[in-house]
PDB file of C-alpha atoms in Angstrom:
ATOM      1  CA  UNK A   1     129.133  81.502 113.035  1.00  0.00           C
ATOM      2  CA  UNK A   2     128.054  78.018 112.573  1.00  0.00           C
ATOM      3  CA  UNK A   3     126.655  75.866 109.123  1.00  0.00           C
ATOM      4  CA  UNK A   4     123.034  75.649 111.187  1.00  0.00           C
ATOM      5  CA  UNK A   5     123.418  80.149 111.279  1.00  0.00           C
ATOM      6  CA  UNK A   6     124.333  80.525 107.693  1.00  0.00           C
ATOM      7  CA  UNK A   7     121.304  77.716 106.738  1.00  0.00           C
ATOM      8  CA  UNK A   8     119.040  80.392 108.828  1.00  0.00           C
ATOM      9  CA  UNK A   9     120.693  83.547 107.218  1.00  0.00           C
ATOM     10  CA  UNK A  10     120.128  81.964 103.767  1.00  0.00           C
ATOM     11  CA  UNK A  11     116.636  81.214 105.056  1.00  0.00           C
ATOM     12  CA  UNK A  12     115.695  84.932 105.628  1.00  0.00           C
ATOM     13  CA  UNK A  13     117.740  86.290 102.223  1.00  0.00           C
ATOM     14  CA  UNK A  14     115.811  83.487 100.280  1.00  0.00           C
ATOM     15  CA  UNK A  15     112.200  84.918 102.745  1.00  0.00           C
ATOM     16  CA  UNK A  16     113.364  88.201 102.118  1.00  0.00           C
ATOM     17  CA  UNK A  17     113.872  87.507  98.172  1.00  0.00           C
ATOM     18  CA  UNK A  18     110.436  86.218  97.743  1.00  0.00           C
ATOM     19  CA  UNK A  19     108.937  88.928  99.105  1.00  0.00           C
ATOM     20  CA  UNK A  20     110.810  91.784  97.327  1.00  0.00           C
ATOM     21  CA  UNK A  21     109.549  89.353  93.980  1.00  0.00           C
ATOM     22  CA  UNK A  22     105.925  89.819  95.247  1.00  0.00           C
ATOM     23  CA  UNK A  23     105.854  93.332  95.415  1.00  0.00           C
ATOM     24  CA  UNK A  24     105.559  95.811  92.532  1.00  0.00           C
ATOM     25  CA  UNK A  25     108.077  99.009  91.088  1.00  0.00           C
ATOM     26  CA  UNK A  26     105.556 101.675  92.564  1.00  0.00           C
ATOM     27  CA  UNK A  27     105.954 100.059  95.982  1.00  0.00           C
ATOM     28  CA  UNK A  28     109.913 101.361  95.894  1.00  0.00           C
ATOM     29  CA  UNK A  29     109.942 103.780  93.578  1.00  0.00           C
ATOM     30  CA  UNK A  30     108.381 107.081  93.752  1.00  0.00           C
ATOM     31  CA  UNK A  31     109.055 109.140  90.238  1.00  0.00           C
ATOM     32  CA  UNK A  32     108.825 112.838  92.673  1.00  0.00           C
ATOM     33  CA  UNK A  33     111.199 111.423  94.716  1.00  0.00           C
ATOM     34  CA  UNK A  34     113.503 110.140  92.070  1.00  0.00           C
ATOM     35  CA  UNK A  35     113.542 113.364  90.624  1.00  0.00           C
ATOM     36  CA  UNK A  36     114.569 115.508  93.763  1.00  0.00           C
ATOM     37  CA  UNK A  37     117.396 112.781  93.886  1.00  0.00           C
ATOM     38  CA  UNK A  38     118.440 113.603  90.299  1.00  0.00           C
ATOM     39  CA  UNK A  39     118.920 117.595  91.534  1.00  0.00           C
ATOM     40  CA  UNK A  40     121.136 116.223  94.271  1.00  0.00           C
ATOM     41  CA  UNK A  41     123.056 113.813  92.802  1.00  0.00           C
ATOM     42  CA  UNK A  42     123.739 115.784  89.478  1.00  0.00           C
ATOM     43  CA  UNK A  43     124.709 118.951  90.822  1.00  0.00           C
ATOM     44  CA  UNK A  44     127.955 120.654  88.387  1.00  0.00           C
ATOM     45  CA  UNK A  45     130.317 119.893  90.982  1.00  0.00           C
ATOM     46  CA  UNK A  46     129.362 116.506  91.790  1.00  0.00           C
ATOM     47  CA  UNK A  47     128.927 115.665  87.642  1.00  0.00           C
ATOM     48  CA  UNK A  48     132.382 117.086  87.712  1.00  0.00           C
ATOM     49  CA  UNK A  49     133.796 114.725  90.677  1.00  0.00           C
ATOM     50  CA  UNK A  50     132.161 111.747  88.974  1.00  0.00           C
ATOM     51  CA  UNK A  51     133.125 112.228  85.084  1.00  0.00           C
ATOM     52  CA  UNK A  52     137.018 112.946  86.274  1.00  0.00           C
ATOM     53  CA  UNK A  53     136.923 109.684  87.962  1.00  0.00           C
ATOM     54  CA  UNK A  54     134.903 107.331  86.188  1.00  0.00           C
ATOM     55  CA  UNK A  55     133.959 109.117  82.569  1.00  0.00           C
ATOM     56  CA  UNK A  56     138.059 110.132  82.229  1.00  0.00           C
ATOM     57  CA  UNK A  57     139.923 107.362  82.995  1.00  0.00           C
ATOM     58  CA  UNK A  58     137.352 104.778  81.268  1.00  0.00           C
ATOM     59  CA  UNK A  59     137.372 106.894  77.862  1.00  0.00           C
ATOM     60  CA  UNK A  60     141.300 106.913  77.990  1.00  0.00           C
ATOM     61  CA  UNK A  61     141.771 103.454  78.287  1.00  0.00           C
ATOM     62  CA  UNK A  62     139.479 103.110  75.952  1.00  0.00           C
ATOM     63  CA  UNK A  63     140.834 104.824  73.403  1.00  0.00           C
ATOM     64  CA  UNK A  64     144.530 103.431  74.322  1.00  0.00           C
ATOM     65  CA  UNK A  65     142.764  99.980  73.727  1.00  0.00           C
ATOM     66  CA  UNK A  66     141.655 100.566  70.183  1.00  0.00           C
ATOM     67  CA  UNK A  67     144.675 102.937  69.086  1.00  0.00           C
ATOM     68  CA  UNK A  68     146.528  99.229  69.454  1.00  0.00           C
ATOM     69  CA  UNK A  69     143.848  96.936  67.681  1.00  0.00           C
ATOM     70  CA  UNK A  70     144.317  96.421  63.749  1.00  0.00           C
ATOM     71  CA  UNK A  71     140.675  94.870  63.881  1.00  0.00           C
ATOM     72  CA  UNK A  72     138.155  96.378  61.336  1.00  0.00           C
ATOM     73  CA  UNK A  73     135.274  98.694  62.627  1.00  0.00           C
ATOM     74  CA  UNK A  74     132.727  95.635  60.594  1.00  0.00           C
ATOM     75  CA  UNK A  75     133.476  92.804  63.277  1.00  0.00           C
ATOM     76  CA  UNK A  76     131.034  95.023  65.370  1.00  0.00           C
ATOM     77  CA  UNK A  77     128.530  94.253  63.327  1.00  0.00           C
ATOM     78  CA  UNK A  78     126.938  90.522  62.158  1.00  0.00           C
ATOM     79  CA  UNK A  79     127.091  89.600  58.480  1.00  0.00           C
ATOM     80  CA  UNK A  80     123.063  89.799  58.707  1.00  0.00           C
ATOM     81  CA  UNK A  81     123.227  93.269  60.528  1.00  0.00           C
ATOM     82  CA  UNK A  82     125.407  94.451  57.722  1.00  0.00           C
ATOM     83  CA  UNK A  83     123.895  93.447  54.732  1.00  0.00           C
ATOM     84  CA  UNK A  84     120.676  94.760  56.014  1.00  0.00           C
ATOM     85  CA  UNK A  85     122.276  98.507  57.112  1.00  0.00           C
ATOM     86  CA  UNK A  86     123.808  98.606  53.244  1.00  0.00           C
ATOM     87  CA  UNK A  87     120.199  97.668  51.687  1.00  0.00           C
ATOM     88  CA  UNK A  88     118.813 100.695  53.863  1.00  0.00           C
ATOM     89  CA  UNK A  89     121.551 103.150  53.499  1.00  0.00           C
ATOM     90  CA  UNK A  90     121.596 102.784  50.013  1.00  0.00           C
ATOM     91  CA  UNK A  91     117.596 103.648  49.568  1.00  0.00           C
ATOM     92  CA  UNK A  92     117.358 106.982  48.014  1.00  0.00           C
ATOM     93  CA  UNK A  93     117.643 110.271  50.340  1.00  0.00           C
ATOM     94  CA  UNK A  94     114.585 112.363  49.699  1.00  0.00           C
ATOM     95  CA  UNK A  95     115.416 115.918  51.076  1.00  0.00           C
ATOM     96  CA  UNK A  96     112.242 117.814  52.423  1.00  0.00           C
ATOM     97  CA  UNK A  97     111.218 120.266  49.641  1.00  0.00           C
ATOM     98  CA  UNK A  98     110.396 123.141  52.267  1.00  0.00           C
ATOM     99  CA  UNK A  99     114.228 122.688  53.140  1.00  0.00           C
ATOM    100  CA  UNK A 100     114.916 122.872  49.715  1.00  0.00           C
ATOM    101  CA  UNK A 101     113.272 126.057  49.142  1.00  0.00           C
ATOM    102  CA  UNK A 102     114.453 127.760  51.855  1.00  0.00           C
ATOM    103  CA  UNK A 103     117.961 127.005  51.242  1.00  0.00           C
ATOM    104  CA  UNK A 104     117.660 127.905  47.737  1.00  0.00           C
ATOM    105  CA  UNK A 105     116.265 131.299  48.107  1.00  0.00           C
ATOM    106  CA  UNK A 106     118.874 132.095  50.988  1.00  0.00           C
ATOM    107  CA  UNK A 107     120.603 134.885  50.002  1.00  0.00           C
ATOM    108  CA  UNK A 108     124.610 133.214  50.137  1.00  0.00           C
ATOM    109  CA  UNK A 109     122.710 130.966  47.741  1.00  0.00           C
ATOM    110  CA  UNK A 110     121.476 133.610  45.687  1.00  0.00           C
ATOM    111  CA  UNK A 111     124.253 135.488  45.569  1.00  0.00           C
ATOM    112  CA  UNK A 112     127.004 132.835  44.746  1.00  0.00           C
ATOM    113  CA  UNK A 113     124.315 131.783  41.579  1.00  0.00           C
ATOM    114  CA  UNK A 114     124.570 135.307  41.052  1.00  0.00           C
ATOM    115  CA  UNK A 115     128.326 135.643  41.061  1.00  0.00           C
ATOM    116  CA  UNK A 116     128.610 132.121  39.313  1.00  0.00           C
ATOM    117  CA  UNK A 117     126.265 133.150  36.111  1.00  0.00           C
ATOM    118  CA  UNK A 118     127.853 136.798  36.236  1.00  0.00           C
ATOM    119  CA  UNK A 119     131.780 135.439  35.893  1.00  0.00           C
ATOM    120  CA  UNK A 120     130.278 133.132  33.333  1.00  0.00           C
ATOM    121  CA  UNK A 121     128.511 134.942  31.116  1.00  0.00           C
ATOM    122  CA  UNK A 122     131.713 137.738  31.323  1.00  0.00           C
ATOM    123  CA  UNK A 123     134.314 135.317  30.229  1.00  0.00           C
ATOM    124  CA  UNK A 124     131.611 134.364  26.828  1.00  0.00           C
ATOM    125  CA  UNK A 125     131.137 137.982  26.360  1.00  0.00           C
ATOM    126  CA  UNK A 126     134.921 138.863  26.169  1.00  0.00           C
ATOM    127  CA  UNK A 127     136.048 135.391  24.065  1.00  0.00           C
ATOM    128  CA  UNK A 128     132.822 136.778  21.107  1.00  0.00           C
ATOM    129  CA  UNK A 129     134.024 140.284  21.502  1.00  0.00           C
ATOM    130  CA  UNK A 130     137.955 139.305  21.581  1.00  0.00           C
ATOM    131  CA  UNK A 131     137.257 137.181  18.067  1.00  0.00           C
ATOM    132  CA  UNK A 132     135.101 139.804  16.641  1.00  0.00           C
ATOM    133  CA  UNK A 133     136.409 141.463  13.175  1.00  0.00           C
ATOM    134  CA  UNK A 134     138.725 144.561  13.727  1.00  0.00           C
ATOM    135  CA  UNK A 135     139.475 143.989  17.352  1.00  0.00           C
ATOM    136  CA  UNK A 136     142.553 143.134  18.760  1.00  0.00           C
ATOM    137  CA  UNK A 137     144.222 145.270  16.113  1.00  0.00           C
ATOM    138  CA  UNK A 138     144.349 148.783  18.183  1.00  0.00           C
ATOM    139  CA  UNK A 139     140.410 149.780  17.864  1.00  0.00           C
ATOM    140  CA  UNK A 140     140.089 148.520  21.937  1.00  0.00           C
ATOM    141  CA  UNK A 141     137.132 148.420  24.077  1.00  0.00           C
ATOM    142  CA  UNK A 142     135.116 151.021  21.913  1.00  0.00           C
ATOM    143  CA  UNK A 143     135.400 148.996  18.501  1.00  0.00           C
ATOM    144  CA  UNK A 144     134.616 145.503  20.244  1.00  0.00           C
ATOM    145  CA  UNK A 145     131.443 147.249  22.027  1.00  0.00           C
ATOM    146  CA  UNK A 146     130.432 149.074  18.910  1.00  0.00           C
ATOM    147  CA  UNK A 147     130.864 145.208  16.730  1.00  0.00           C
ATOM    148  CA  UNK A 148     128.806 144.139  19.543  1.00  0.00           C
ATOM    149  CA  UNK A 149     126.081 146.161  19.988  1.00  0.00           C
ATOM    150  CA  UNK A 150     125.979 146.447  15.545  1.00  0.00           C
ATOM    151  CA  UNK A 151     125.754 142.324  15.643  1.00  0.00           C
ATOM    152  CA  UNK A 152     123.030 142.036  18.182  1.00  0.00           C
ATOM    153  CA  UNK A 153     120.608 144.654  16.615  1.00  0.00           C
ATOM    154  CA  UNK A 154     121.233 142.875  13.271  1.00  0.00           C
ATOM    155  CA  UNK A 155     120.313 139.754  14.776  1.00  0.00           C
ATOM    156  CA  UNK A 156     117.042 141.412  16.827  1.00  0.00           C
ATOM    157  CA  UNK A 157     118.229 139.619  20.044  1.00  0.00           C
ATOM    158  CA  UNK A 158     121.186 137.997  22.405  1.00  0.00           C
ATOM    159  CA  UNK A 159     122.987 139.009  25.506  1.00  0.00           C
ATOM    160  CA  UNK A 160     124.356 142.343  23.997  1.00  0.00           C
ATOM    161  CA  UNK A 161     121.162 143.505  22.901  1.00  0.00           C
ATOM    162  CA  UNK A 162     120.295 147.131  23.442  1.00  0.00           C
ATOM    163  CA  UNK A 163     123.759 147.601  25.255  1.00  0.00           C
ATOM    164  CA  UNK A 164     123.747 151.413  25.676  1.00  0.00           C
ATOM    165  CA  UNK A 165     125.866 151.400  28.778  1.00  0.00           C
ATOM    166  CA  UNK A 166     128.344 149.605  30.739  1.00  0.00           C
ATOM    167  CA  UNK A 167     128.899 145.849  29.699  1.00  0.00           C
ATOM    168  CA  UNK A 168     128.752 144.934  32.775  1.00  0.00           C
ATOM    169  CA  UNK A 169     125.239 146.660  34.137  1.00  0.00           C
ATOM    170  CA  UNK A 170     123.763 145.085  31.191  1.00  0.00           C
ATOM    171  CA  UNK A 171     125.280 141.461  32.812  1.00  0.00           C
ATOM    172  CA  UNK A 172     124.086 142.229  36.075  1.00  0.00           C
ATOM    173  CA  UNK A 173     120.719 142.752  34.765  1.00  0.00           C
ATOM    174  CA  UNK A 174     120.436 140.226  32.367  1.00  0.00           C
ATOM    175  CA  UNK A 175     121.676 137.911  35.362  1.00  0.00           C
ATOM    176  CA  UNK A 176     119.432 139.246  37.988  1.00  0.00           C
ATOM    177  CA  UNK A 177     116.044 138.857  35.390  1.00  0.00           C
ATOM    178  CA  UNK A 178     117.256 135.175  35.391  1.00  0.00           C
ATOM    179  CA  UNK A 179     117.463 134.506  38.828  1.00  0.00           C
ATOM    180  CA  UNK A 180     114.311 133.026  39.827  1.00  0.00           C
ATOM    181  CA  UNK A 181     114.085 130.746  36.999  1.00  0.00           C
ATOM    182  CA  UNK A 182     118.067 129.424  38.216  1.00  0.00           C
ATOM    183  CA  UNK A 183     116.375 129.436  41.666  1.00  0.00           C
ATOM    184  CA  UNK A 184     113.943 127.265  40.708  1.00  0.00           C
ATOM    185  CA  UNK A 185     115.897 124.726  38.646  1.00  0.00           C
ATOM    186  CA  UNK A 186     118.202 124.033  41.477  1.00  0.00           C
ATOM    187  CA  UNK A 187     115.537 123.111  43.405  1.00  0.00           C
ATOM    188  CA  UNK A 188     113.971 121.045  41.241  1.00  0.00           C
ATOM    189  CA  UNK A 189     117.254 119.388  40.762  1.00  0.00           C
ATOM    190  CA  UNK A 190     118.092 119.179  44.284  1.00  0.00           C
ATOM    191  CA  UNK A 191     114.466 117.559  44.729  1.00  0.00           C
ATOM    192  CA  UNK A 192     114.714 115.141  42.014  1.00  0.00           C
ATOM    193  CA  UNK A 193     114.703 111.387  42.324  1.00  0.00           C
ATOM    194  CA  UNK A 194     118.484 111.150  40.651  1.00  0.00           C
ATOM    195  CA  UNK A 195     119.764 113.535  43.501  1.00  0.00           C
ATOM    196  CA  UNK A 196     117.813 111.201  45.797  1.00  0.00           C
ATOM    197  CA  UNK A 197     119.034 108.060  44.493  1.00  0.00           C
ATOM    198  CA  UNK A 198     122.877 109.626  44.410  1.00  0.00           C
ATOM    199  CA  UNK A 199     122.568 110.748  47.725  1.00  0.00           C
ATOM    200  CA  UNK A 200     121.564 106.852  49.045  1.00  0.00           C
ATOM    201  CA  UNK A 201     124.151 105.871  46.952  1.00  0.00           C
ATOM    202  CA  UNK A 202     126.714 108.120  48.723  1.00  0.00           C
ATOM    203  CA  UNK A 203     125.360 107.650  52.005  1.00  0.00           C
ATOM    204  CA  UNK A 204     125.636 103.291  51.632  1.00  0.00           C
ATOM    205  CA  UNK A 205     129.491 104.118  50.397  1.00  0.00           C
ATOM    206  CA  UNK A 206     130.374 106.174  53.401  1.00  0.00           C
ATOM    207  CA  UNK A 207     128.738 103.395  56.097  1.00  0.00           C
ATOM    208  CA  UNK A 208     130.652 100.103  53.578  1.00  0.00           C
ATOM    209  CA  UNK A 209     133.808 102.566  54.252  1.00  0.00           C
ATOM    210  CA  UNK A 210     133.363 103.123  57.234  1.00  0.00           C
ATOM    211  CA  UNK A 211     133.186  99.396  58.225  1.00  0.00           C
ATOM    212  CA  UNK A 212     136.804  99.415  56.201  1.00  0.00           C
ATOM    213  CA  UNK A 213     138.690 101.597  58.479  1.00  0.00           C
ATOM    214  CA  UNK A 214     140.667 100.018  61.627  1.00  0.00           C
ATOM    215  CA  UNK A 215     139.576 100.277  65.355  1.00  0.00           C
ATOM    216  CA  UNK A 216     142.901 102.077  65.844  1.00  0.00           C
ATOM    217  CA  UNK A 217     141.842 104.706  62.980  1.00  0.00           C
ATOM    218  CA  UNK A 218     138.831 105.341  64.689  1.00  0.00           C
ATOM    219  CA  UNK A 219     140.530 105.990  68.088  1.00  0.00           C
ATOM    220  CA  UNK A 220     143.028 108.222  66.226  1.00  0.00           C
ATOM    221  CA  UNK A 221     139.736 109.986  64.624  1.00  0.00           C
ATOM    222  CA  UNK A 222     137.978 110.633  68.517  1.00  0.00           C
ATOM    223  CA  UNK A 223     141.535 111.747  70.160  1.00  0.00           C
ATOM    224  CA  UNK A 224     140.931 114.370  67.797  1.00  0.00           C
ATOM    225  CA  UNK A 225     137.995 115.977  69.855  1.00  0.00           C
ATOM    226  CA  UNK A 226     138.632 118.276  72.272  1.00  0.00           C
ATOM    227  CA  UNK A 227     137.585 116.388  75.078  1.00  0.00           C
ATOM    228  CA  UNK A 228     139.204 118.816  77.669  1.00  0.00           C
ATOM    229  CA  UNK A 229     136.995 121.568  76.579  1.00  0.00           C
ATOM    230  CA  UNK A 230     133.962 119.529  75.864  1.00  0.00           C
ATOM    231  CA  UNK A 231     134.248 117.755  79.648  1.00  0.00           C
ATOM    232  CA  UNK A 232     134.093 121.397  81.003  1.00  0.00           C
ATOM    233  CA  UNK A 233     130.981 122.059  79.600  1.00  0.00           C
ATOM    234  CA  UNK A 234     129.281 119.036  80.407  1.00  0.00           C
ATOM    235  CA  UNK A 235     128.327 119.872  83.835  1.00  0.00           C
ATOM    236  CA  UNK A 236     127.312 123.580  82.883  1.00  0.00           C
ATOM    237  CA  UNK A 237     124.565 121.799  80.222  1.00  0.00           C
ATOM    238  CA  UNK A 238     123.159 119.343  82.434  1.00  0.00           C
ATOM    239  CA  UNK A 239     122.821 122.106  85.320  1.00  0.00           C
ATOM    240  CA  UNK A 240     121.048 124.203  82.776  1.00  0.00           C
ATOM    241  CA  UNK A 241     118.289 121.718  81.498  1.00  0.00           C
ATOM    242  CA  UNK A 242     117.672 120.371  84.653  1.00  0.00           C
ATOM    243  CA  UNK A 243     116.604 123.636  85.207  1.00  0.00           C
ATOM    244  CA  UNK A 244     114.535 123.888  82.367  1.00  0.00           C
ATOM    245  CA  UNK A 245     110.606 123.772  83.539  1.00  0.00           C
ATOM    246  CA  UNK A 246     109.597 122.015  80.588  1.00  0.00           C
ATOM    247  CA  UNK A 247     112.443 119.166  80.901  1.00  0.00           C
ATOM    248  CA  UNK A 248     111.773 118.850  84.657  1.00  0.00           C
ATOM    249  CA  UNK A 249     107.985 118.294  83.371  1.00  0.00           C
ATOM    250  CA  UNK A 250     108.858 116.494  80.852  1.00  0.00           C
ATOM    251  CA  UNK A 251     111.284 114.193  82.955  1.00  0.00           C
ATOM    252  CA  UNK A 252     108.631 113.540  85.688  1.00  0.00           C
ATOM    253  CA  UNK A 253     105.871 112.794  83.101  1.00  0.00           C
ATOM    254  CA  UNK A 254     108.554 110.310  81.794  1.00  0.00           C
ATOM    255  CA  UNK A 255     109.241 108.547  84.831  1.00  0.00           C
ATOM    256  CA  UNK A 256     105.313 107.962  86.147  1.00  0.00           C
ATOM    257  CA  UNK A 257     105.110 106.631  82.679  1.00  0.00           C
ATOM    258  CA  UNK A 258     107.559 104.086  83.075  1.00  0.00           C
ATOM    259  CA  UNK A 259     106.903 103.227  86.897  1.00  0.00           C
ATOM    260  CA  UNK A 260     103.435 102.709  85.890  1.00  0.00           C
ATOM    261  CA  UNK A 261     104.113 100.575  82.843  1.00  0.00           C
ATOM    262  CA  UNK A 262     106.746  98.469  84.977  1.00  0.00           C
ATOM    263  CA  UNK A 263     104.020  98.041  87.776  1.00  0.00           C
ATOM    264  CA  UNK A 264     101.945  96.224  86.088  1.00  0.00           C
ATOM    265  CA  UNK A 265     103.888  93.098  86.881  1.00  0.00           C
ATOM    266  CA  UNK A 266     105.555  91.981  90.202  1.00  0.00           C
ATOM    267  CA  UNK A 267     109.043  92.287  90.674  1.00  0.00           C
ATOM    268  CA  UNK A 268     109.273  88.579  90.416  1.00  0.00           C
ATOM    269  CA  UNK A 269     107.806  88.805  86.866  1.00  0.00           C
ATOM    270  CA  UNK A 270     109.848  91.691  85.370  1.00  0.00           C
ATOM    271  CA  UNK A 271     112.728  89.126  86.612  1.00  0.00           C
ATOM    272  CA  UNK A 272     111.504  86.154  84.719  1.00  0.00           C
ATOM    273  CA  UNK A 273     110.674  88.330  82.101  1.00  0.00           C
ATOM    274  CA  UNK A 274     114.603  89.196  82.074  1.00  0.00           C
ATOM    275  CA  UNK A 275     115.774  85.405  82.619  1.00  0.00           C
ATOM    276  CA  UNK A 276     117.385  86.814  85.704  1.00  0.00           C
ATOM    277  CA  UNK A 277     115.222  85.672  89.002  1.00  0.00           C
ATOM    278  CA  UNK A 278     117.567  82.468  89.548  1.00  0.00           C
ATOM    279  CA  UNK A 279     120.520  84.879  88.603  1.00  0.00           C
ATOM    280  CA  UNK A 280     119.473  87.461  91.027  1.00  0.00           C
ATOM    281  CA  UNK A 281     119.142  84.916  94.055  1.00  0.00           C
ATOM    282  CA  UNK A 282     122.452  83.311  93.501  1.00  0.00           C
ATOM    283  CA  UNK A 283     124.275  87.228  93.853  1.00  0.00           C
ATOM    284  CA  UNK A 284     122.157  87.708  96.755  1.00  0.00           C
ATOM    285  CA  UNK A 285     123.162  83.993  98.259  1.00  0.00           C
ATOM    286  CA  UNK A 286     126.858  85.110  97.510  1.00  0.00           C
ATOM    287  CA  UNK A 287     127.139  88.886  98.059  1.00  0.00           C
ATOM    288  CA  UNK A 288     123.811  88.918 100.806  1.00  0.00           C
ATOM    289  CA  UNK A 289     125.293  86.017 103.374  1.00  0.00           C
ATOM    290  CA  UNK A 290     128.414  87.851 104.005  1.00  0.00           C
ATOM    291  CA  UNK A 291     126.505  90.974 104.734  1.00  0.00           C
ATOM    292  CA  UNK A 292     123.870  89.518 106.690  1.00  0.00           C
ATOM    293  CA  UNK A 293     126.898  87.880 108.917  1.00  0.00           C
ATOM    294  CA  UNK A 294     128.522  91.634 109.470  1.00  0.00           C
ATOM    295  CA  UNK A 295     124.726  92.460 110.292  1.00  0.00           C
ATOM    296  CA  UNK A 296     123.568  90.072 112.719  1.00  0.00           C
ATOM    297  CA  UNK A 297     127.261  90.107 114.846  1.00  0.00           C
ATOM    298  CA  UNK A 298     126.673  93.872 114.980  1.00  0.00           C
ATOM    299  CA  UNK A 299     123.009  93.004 116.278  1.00  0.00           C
ATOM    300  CA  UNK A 300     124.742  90.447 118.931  1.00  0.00           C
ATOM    301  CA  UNK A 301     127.355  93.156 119.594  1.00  0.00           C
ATOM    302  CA  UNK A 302     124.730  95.745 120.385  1.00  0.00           C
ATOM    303  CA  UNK A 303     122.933  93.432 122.512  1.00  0.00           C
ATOM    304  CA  UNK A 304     125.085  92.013 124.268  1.00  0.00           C
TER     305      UNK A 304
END
């Protein structure tokens, strides 16, 4: 081919170019049709096919790359960027009362308060009763009960009050008539601004840590994961959601939202708006010419 064919070739890319710039998104891309592409192209097998030879090999040397680097996880981050992720981390961490309240009143909750108090208030009961008078010395169980039960109905009150049968039914209900007001203060305390302001603080101390540890630490931390098992279920979970009525719906609604948002300018706009039209003609110049060489010989070939 001769200068004078490539000038002409160059012509029609550039012709071609300019038009593609005039036109809008919705002229080449149809959200329906994008979607019935999405069912072919992401199909378990194919996801499968596609992750082992792309997603595999570019997360292993990945990971080989950082298990060798001895730079910190910060130099990811500007100075700025940093300063301004520790102001907000640290802010204090208000959990959502509701939460609060249901977690509270959960019954592993309620139990381990229950169990907590119980052990507690068993272990004070046997030190009073193991320094009482005459105990210790052979009278047993029925001497420290007795001193017990003669101490709290002098004093008209306390823990061992009215004990008339087992020590530890009268804990259990003693504990149990306690419960909701326990309940209650652990909520409150859970939902108080020190727990908030503790929980920023722990929260900014993690991230500052974080930014501490080595890019080979972090690679040793993700070759941890079971990525065998995890890459096996991939496929299964994108098959299963792409099935899903209200994703496909949701999907579709998705994509005539952005097509129609995109539309509103030219191609040739969306470009500029990118700092990428000049850009985008120079690939074309040197990835389009070769092509459109192969293409018009293959016309002359045909022809002739």
């Amino acid at each position: 081919m001769s200068k004078l064919d490539d000038a002409s070739l160059l012509e029609q890319l550039d012709t071609a170019f300019d038009t593609l710039c005039a036109s809008r998104v919705s002229d080449w891309v149809d959200p329906d049709r994008v979607l019935a592409a999405v069912d072919l192209a992401l199909t378990p097998e194919r996801v499968t096919g596609w992750h082992a030879r792309l997603g595999v090999p570019l997360r292993t040397r990945l990971l080989a790359r950082g298990a060798a680097s001895h730079i910190k996880l910060g130099a990811w981050l500007p100075a700025e960027v940093t300063a301004s992720l520790t102001t907000l981390l640290g802010k204090p961490v208000h959990l959502p009362r509701k939460a609060i309240d249901e977690m509270v009143a959960s019954e592993q909750v309620r139990e381990t308060v229950r169990t907590t108090l119980q052990e507690t208030l068993s272990s004070l009961v046997s030190k009073v009763i193991a320094g009482a008078p005459g105990v210790g010395g052979g009278g047993g169980l029925r001497d420290a009960l007795s001193w017990g039960a003669r101490a709290a109905a002098s004093a008209g009150k306390g823990i061992l009050g009215g004990l008339g049968g087992s020590l530890q039914d009268r804990v259990r209900e003693v504990i149990d008539g306690s419960m909701a007001l326990v309940q209650r203060r652990i909520a409150d305390r859970l939902a108080s601004e020190d727990t908030a302001r503790a929980l920023g603080a722990r929260r900014q101390k993690i991230f500052l840590t974080t930014l501490e540890k080595t890019e080979a630490e972090a690679a040793q931390a993700l070759g941890q994961v079971p990525h065998e098992q995890i890459d096996g279920l991939l496929p299964q979970v994108i098959a299963h959601n792409l099935a899903r009525p209200e994703v496909r719906e949701g999907l579709k609604a998705e994509l005539h939202a952005v097509v129609e948002e995109l539309s509103r300018h030219t191609v040739g706009e969306l470009l500029d708006q990118a700092g990428l039209r000049d850009a985008t003609r120079q690939w074309l110049h040197a990835h389009g010419l070769p092509f459109a060489r192969t293409l018009a010989q293959a016309v002359r070939a045909k022809k002739g």
